[in-house]
mmCIF file of C-alpha atoms and ligand atoms in Angstrom:
data_model
loop_
_atom_site.group_PDB
_atom_site.id
_atom_site.type_symbol
_atom_site.label_atom_id
_atom_site.label_comp_id
_atom_site.label_asym_id
_atom_site.label_seq_id
_atom_site.Cartn_x
_atom_site.Cartn_y
_atom_site.Cartn_z
ATOM 1 C CA UNK Z 211 -51.455 -20.540 -9.282
ATOM 2 C CA UNK Z 212 -54.862 -18.852 -9.186
ATOM 3 C CA UNK Z 213 -54.564 -15.101 -8.694
ATOM 4 C CA UNK Z 214 -57.422 -12.747 -7.826
ATOM 5 C CA UNK Z 215 -57.329 -9.201 -9.092
ATOM 6 C CA UNK Z 216 -60.053 -6.972 -7.786
ATOM 7 C CA UNK Z 217 -61.148 -3.367 -8.021
ATOM 8 C CA UNK Z 218 -64.147 -1.612 -6.555
ATOM 9 C CA UNK Z 219 -65.532 0.151 -9.627
ATOM 10 C CA UNK Z 220 -65.842 -1.009 -13.214
ATOM 11 C CA UNK Z 221 -63.419 1.756 -14.243
ATOM 12 C CA UNK Z 222 -60.780 0.188 -11.998
ATOM 13 C CA UNK Z 223 -60.779 -3.173 -13.776
ATOM 14 C CA UNK Z 224 -61.638 -2.081 -17.338
ATOM 15 C CA UNK Z 225 -57.964 -1.549 -18.317
ATOM 16 C CA UNK Z 226 -57.254 -5.121 -17.157
ATOM 17 C CA UNK Z 227 -60.229 -6.627 -18.996
ATOM 18 C CA UNK Z 228 -59.144 -4.803 -22.126
ATOM 19 C CA UNK Z 229 -55.590 -6.029 -21.700
ATOM 20 C CA UNK Z 230 -56.552 -9.701 -21.193
ATOM 21 C CA UNK Z 231 -59.145 -9.425 -23.965
ATOM 22 C CA UNK Z 232 -60.429 -13.041 -23.786
ATOM 23 C CA UNK Z 233 -62.172 -14.220 -20.648
ATOM 24 C CA UNK Z 234 -65.058 -16.333 -19.431
ATOM 25 C CA UNK Z 235 -67.754 -14.576 -17.379
ATOM 26 C CA UNK Z 236 -69.339 -16.322 -14.394
ATOM 27 C CA UNK Z 237 -72.172 -14.736 -12.413
ATOM 28 C CA UNK Z 238 -72.386 -15.236 -8.676
ATOM 29 C CA UNK Z 239 -74.127 -13.334 -5.862
ATOM 30 C CA UNK Z 240 -75.284 -10.463 -8.067
ATOM 31 C CA UNK Z 241 -71.816 -9.924 -9.460
ATOM 32 C CA UNK Z 242 -69.678 -10.973 -12.413
ATOM 33 C CA UNK Z 243 -66.356 -12.797 -12.156
ATOM 34 C CA UNK Z 244 -64.061 -12.853 -15.170
ATOM 35 C CA UNK Z 245 -61.819 -15.891 -15.610
ATOM 36 C CA UNK Z 246 -58.783 -15.797 -17.811
ATOM 37 C CA UNK Z 247 -55.207 -16.981 -17.964
ATOM 38 C CA UNK Z 248 -52.091 -14.937 -18.520
ATOM 39 C CA UNK Z 249 -48.721 -16.499 -19.323
ATOM 40 C CA UNK Z 250 -49.642 -19.627 -17.369
ATOM 41 C CA UNK Z 251 -51.216 -17.801 -14.413
ATOM 42 C CA UNK Z 252 -54.925 -18.456 -13.807
ATOM 43 C CA UNK Z 253 -56.696 -15.203 -13.050
ATOM 44 C CA UNK Z 254 -60.062 -14.316 -11.569
ATOM 45 C CA UNK Z 255 -60.946 -10.673 -12.001
ATOM 46 C CA UNK Z 256 -63.887 -8.708 -10.591
ATOM 47 C CA UNK Z 257 -65.034 -5.326 -9.381
ATOM 48 C CA UNK Z 258 -66.872 -5.550 -6.103
ATOM 49 C CA UNK Z 259 -68.906 -2.320 -6.251
ATOM 50 C CA UNK Z 260 -67.982 0.252 -3.658
ATOM 51 C CA UNK Z 261 -67.731 -0.128 0.088
ATOM 52 C CA UNK Z 262 -66.502 -2.558 2.693
ATOM 53 C CA UNK Z 263 -69.421 -5.021 2.555
ATOM 54 C CA UNK Z 264 -69.250 -5.493 -1.211
ATOM 55 C CA UNK Z 265 -65.466 -5.729 -1.122
ATOM 56 C CA UNK Z 266 -65.566 -8.376 1.617
ATOM 57 C CA UNK Z 267 -68.092 -10.462 -0.309
ATOM 58 C CA UNK Z 268 -66.049 -10.290 -3.495
ATOM 59 C CA UNK Z 269 -62.735 -11.083 -1.807
ATOM 60 C CA UNK Z 270 -64.240 -14.064 0.038
ATOM 61 C CA UNK Z 271 -65.909 -15.298 -3.149
ATOM 62 C CA UNK Z 272 -62.694 -15.074 -5.139
ATOM 63 C CA UNK Z 273 -60.911 -17.124 -2.506
ATOM 64 C CA UNK Z 274 -63.567 -19.653 -1.488
ATOM 65 C CA UNK Z 275 -65.430 -20.166 -4.762
ATOM 66 C CA UNK Z 276 -62.748 -19.477 -7.352
ATOM 67 C CA UNK Z 277 -59.750 -20.811 -5.428
ATOM 68 C CA UNK Z 278 -57.632 -17.639 -5.455
ATOM 69 C CA UNK Z 279 -54.297 -18.190 -3.698
ATOM 70 C CA UNK Z 280 -53.146 -14.553 -3.822
ATOM 71 C CA UNK Z 281 -55.174 -11.350 -4.076
ATOM 72 C CA UNK Z 282 -54.096 -8.097 -5.701
ATOM 73 C CA UNK Z 283 -56.311 -5.023 -5.325
ATOM 74 C CA UNK Z 284 -56.021 -2.274 -7.910
ATOM 75 C CA UNK Z 285 -57.750 1.095 -7.872
ATOM 76 C CA UNK Z 286 -57.716 4.746 -6.897
ATOM 77 C CA UNK Z 287 -57.463 6.569 -3.566
ATOM 78 C CA UNK Z 288 -57.676 9.976 -1.990
ATOM 79 C CA UNK Z 289 -54.322 11.375 -0.860
ATOM 80 C CA UNK Z 290 -53.833 12.152 2.824
ATOM 81 C CA UNK Z 291 -50.067 12.584 2.785
ATOM 82 C CA UNK Z 292 -49.449 15.892 0.943
ATOM 83 C CA UNK Z 293 -46.449 14.420 -0.895
ATOM 84 C CA UNK Z 294 -48.859 12.215 -2.858
ATOM 85 C CA UNK Z 295 -50.081 13.879 -6.053
ATOM 86 C CA UNK Z 296 -52.653 12.862 -8.695
ATOM 87 C CA UNK Z 297 -51.527 9.680 -10.458
ATOM 88 C CA UNK Z 298 -48.920 8.741 -7.818
ATOM 89 C CA UNK Z 299 -48.906 5.095 -6.755
ATOM 90 C CA UNK Z 300 -49.195 3.974 -3.150
ATOM 91 C CA UNK Z 301 -48.993 0.433 -1.883
ATOM 92 C CA UNK Z 302 -50.375 -0.313 1.573
ATOM 93 C CA UNK Z 303 -47.961 -1.681 4.139
ATOM 94 C CA UNK Z 304 -50.960 -2.023 6.455
ATOM 95 C CA UNK Z 305 -54.598 -0.970 6.495
ATOM 96 C CA UNK Z 306 -57.162 0.139 9.076
ATOM 97 C CA UNK Z 307 -60.907 0.824 9.122
ATOM 98 C CA UNK Z 308 -61.252 4.512 10.014
ATOM 99 C CA UNK Z 309 -65.033 4.288 10.541
ATOM 100 C CA UNK Z 310 -64.940 1.465 13.076
ATOM 101 C CA UNK Z 311 -65.561 3.075 16.460
ATOM 102 C CA UNK Z 312 -65.969 1.237 19.753
ATOM 103 C CA UNK Z 313 -63.940 3.810 21.659
ATOM 104 C CA UNK Z 314 -66.682 4.027 24.304
ATOM 105 C CA UNK Z 315 -65.443 0.619 25.520
ATOM 106 C CA UNK Z 316 -61.887 1.870 25.856
ATOM 107 C CA UNK Z 317 -60.568 0.600 22.517
ATOM 108 C CA UNK Z 318 -58.648 2.739 20.025
ATOM 109 C CA UNK Z 319 -60.364 3.890 16.820
ATOM 110 C CA UNK Z 320 -60.403 1.151 14.198
ATOM 111 C CA UNK Z 321 -59.930 -1.661 16.690
ATOM 112 C CA UNK Z 322 -61.558 -4.961 15.766
ATOM 113 C CA UNK Z 323 -62.245 -7.158 18.831
ATOM 114 C CA UNK Z 324 -60.203 -10.371 18.638
ATOM 115 C CA UNK Z 325 -58.241 -8.592 15.920
ATOM 116 C CA UNK Z 326 -56.226 -5.390 15.775
ATOM 117 C CA UNK Z 327 -56.404 -1.859 14.401
ATOM 118 C CA UNK Z 328 -54.185 -2.658 11.400
ATOM 119 C CA UNK Z 329 -53.862 -5.656 9.083
ATOM 120 C CA UNK Z 330 -50.441 -5.992 7.447
ATOM 121 C CA UNK Z 331 -49.965 -6.681 3.751
ATOM 122 C CA UNK Z 332 -47.991 -9.659 2.496
ATOM 123 C CA UNK Z 333 -44.252 -8.948 2.621
ATOM 124 C CA UNK Z 334 -43.547 -11.070 -0.455
ATOM 125 C CA UNK Z 335 -45.968 -9.050 -2.583
ATOM 126 C CA UNK Z 336 -44.553 -5.783 -1.181
ATOM 127 C CA UNK Z 337 -41.053 -6.935 -2.131
ATOM 128 C CA UNK Z 338 -42.288 -7.896 -5.587
ATOM 129 C CA UNK Z 339 -43.835 -4.432 -6.029
ATOM 130 C CA UNK Z 340 -40.554 -2.846 -4.991
ATOM 131 C CA UNK Z 341 -38.564 -4.835 -7.531
ATOM 132 C CA UNK Z 342 -41.107 -4.077 -10.289
ATOM 133 C CA UNK Z 343 -40.926 -0.365 -9.436
ATOM 134 C CA UNK Z 344 -37.116 -0.472 -9.649
ATOM 135 C CA UNK Z 345 -37.151 -2.349 -12.941
ATOM 136 C CA UNK Z 346 -39.701 0.037 -14.467
ATOM 137 C CA UNK Z 347 -38.105 3.106 -12.852
ATOM 138 C CA UNK Z 348 -41.410 4.047 -11.233
ATOM 139 C CA UNK Z 349 -41.905 5.542 -7.796
ATOM 140 C CA UNK Z 350 -44.337 3.623 -5.609
ATOM 141 C CA UNK Z 351 -44.775 5.012 -2.117
ATOM 142 C CA UNK Z 352 -45.286 2.547 0.700
ATOM 143 C CA UNK Z 353 -47.722 3.740 3.345
ATOM 144 C CA UNK Z 354 -50.749 3.240 5.518
ATOM 145 C CA UNK Z 355 -54.180 3.155 3.892
ATOM 146 C CA UNK Z 356 -57.339 3.950 5.884
ATOM 147 C CA UNK Z 357 -60.667 2.553 4.697
ATOM 148 C CA UNK Z 358 -64.245 3.561 5.480
ATOM 149 C CA UNK Z 359 -67.722 3.602 3.977
ATOM 150 C CA UNK Z 360 -67.507 7.315 3.204
ATOM 151 C CA UNK Z 361 -66.208 9.323 0.294
ATOM 152 C CA UNK Z 362 -64.014 11.844 2.122
ATOM 153 C CA UNK Z 363 -64.192 15.398 0.763
ATOM 154 C CA UNK Z 364 -63.494 17.386 3.876
ATOM 155 C CA UNK Z 365 -60.110 18.610 5.121
ATOM 156 C CA UNK Z 366 -60.986 18.320 8.832
ATOM 157 C CA UNK Z 367 -62.083 14.710 8.421
ATOM 158 C CA UNK Z 368 -59.015 13.931 6.331
ATOM 159 C CA UNK Z 369 -56.742 15.456 8.998
ATOM 160 C CA UNK Z 370 -58.488 13.422 11.686
ATOM 161 C CA UNK Z 371 -57.838 10.239 9.706
ATOM 162 C CA UNK Z 372 -54.205 11.254 9.184
ATOM 163 C CA UNK Z 373 -53.684 11.986 12.877
ATOM 164 C CA UNK Z 374 -55.593 8.971 14.191
ATOM 165 C CA UNK Z 375 -54.228 6.294 11.832
ATOM 166 C CA UNK Z 376 -51.011 7.887 10.559
ATOM 167 C CA UNK Z 377 -52.606 7.296 7.155
ATOM 168 C CA UNK Z 378 -51.086 8.285 3.826
ATOM 169 C CA UNK Z 379 -54.140 7.605 1.670
ATOM 170 C CA UNK Z 380 -57.775 6.669 2.078
ATOM 171 C CA UNK Z 381 -60.367 4.696 0.164
ATOM 172 C CA UNK Z 382 -63.446 2.552 0.732
ATOM 173 C CA UNK Z 383 -62.467 -1.141 0.411
ATOM 174 C CA UNK Z 384 -58.859 -2.041 1.181
ATOM 175 C CA UNK Z 385 -59.011 -2.761 4.910
ATOM 176 C CA UNK Z 386 -62.058 -5.002 4.555
ATOM 177 C CA UNK Z 387 -60.286 -7.034 1.864
ATOM 178 C CA UNK Z 388 -57.311 -7.207 4.209
ATOM 179 C CA UNK Z 389 -59.467 -8.588 7.038
ATOM 180 C CA UNK Z 390 -60.910 -11.282 4.741
ATOM 181 C CA UNK Z 391 -57.512 -12.291 3.337
ATOM 182 C CA UNK Z 392 -55.947 -12.338 6.791
ATOM 183 C CA UNK Z 393 -58.735 -14.586 8.132
ATOM 184 C CA UNK Z 394 -58.462 -16.962 5.160
ATOM 185 C CA UNK Z 395 -54.639 -16.806 5.165
ATOM 186 C CA UNK Z 396 -54.354 -15.524 1.614
ATOM 187 C CA UNK Z 397 -51.429 -13.193 0.796
ATOM 188 C CA UNK Z 398 -52.824 -9.848 -0.359
ATOM 189 C CA UNK Z 399 -51.685 -6.504 -1.576
ATOM 190 C CA UNK Z 400 -53.530 -3.176 -2.106
ATOM 191 C CA UNK Z 401 -52.279 -0.805 -4.787
ATOM 192 C CA UNK Z 402 -53.877 2.571 -5.456
ATOM 193 C CA UNK Z 403 -53.146 5.531 -7.697
ATOM 194 C CA UNK Z 404 -54.209 8.926 -6.366
ATOM 195 C CA UNK Z 405 -57.370 10.438 -7.874
ATOM 196 C CA UNK Z 406 -57.982 13.332 -5.454
ATOM 197 C CA UNK Z 407 -56.844 14.961 -2.231
ATOM 198 C CA UNK Z 408 -59.933 14.096 -0.119
ATOM 199 C CA UNK Z 409 -60.654 17.832 0.182
ATOM 200 C CA UNK Z 410 -63.564 20.022 -0.927
ATOM 201 C CA UNK Z 411 -62.606 19.528 -4.597
ATOM 202 C CA UNK Z 412 -62.350 15.741 -4.226
ATOM 203 C CA UNK Z 413 -65.600 14.966 -6.060
ATOM 204 C CA UNK Z 414 -64.549 16.910 -9.162
ATOM 205 C CA UNK Z 415 -61.007 15.593 -9.020
ATOM 206 C CA UNK Z 416 -62.220 12.001 -8.632
ATOM 207 C CA UNK Z 417 -64.475 12.321 -11.693
ATOM 208 C CA UNK Z 418 -61.663 13.861 -13.700
ATOM 209 C CA UNK Z 419 -58.900 11.412 -12.770
ATOM 210 C CA UNK Z 420 -60.693 8.126 -12.017
ATOM 211 C CA UNK Z 421 -59.966 6.615 -15.434
ATOM 212 C CA UNK Z 422 -56.392 7.811 -15.825
ATOM 213 C CA UNK Z 423 -55.363 6.888 -12.284
ATOM 214 C CA UNK Z 424 -57.125 3.509 -12.498
ATOM 215 C CA UNK Z 425 -55.082 2.813 -15.636
ATOM 216 C CA UNK Z 426 -51.806 3.694 -13.893
ATOM 217 C CA UNK Z 427 -52.624 1.229 -11.116
ATOM 218 C CA UNK Z 428 -53.769 -1.499 -13.540
ATOM 219 C CA UNK Z 429 -50.600 -1.181 -15.628
ATOM 220 C CA UNK Z 430 -48.485 -1.691 -12.539
ATOM 221 C CA UNK Z 431 -50.494 -4.820 -11.678
ATOM 222 C CA UNK Z 432 -49.759 -6.235 -15.153
ATOM 223 C CA UNK Z 433 -46.055 -5.585 -14.601
ATOM 224 C CA UNK Z 434 -46.320 -7.491 -11.316
ATOM 225 C CA UNK Z 435 -47.962 -10.439 -13.079
ATOM 226 C CA UNK Z 436 -45.084 -10.448 -15.578
ATOM 227 C CA UNK Z 437 -42.662 -10.719 -12.664
ATOM 228 C CA UNK Z 438 -44.742 -13.475 -11.001
ATOM 229 C CA UNK Z 439 -44.524 -15.561 -14.166
ATOM 230 C CA UNK Z 440 -40.748 -15.697 -13.664
ATOM 231 C CA UNK Z 441 -40.947 -16.661 -9.976
HETATM 232 N N1 ADE A 24 -61.332 6.848 -3.268
HETATM 233 C C1 ADE A 24 -60.743 7.805 -4.020
HETATM 234 N N2 ADE A 24 -60.864 9.013 -3.444
HETATM 235 C C2 ADE A 24 -61.554 8.814 -2.297
HETATM 236 C C3 ADE A 24 -62.009 9.679 -1.278
HETATM 237 N N3 ADE A 24 -61.776 10.990 -1.312
HETATM 238 N N4 ADE A 24 -62.694 9.136 -0.238
HETATM 239 C C4 ADE A 24 -62.933 7.805 -0.205
HETATM 240 N N5 ADE A 24 -62.544 6.945 -1.144
HETATM 241 C C5 ADE A 24 -61.855 7.443 -2.187
#
């Protein structure tokens, strides 16, 4: 089983690279892909660089070039739901692109022609996350993640995203990865730990908590791999 693990920023995959320790590096399309194996699972690891275009390229490359059969995304997010605090984990039940707007043609915000507003995550991976959370006595909130090519640091914009997409958290890659995985029929899963509240302090908060929250997310991914080994 070849498993892809991706983040957007180097900080999001560094805890995983450090954990695996030995890996082969392959360069492709101006990016690096790290190949390793873990307890019999073949793993391809990469950070895409931020934004939907980079994330789509990386997800498609991991699947088409490196043969990934499942994709796990690990990283940080801005909280929309006020119950989510710094360091809390959220796993996406479904994802939407909040910056996709063809409403002038009568479609809802986020609607992709010949597609839908939301792409749903793989139920098997959601169930696996739930059982890992129970075993490790960790709380992982399930919720809707909204994605766009903007770092959100504005309460009005955040509230618009909450109202329009019923979103619990927001970031800049998840929904594009979801679209790619859905098209290529690859089970996927997006996990994020909160780094900020997408408000006027978000930039400072992000800088302060990027590393620690990225580590929380990465550690949960490793626990999921441990569970997959036993499947
Ligand atoms: N990722 C983490 N925090 C974010 C924010 N406030 N906006 C967009 N992406 C993020």
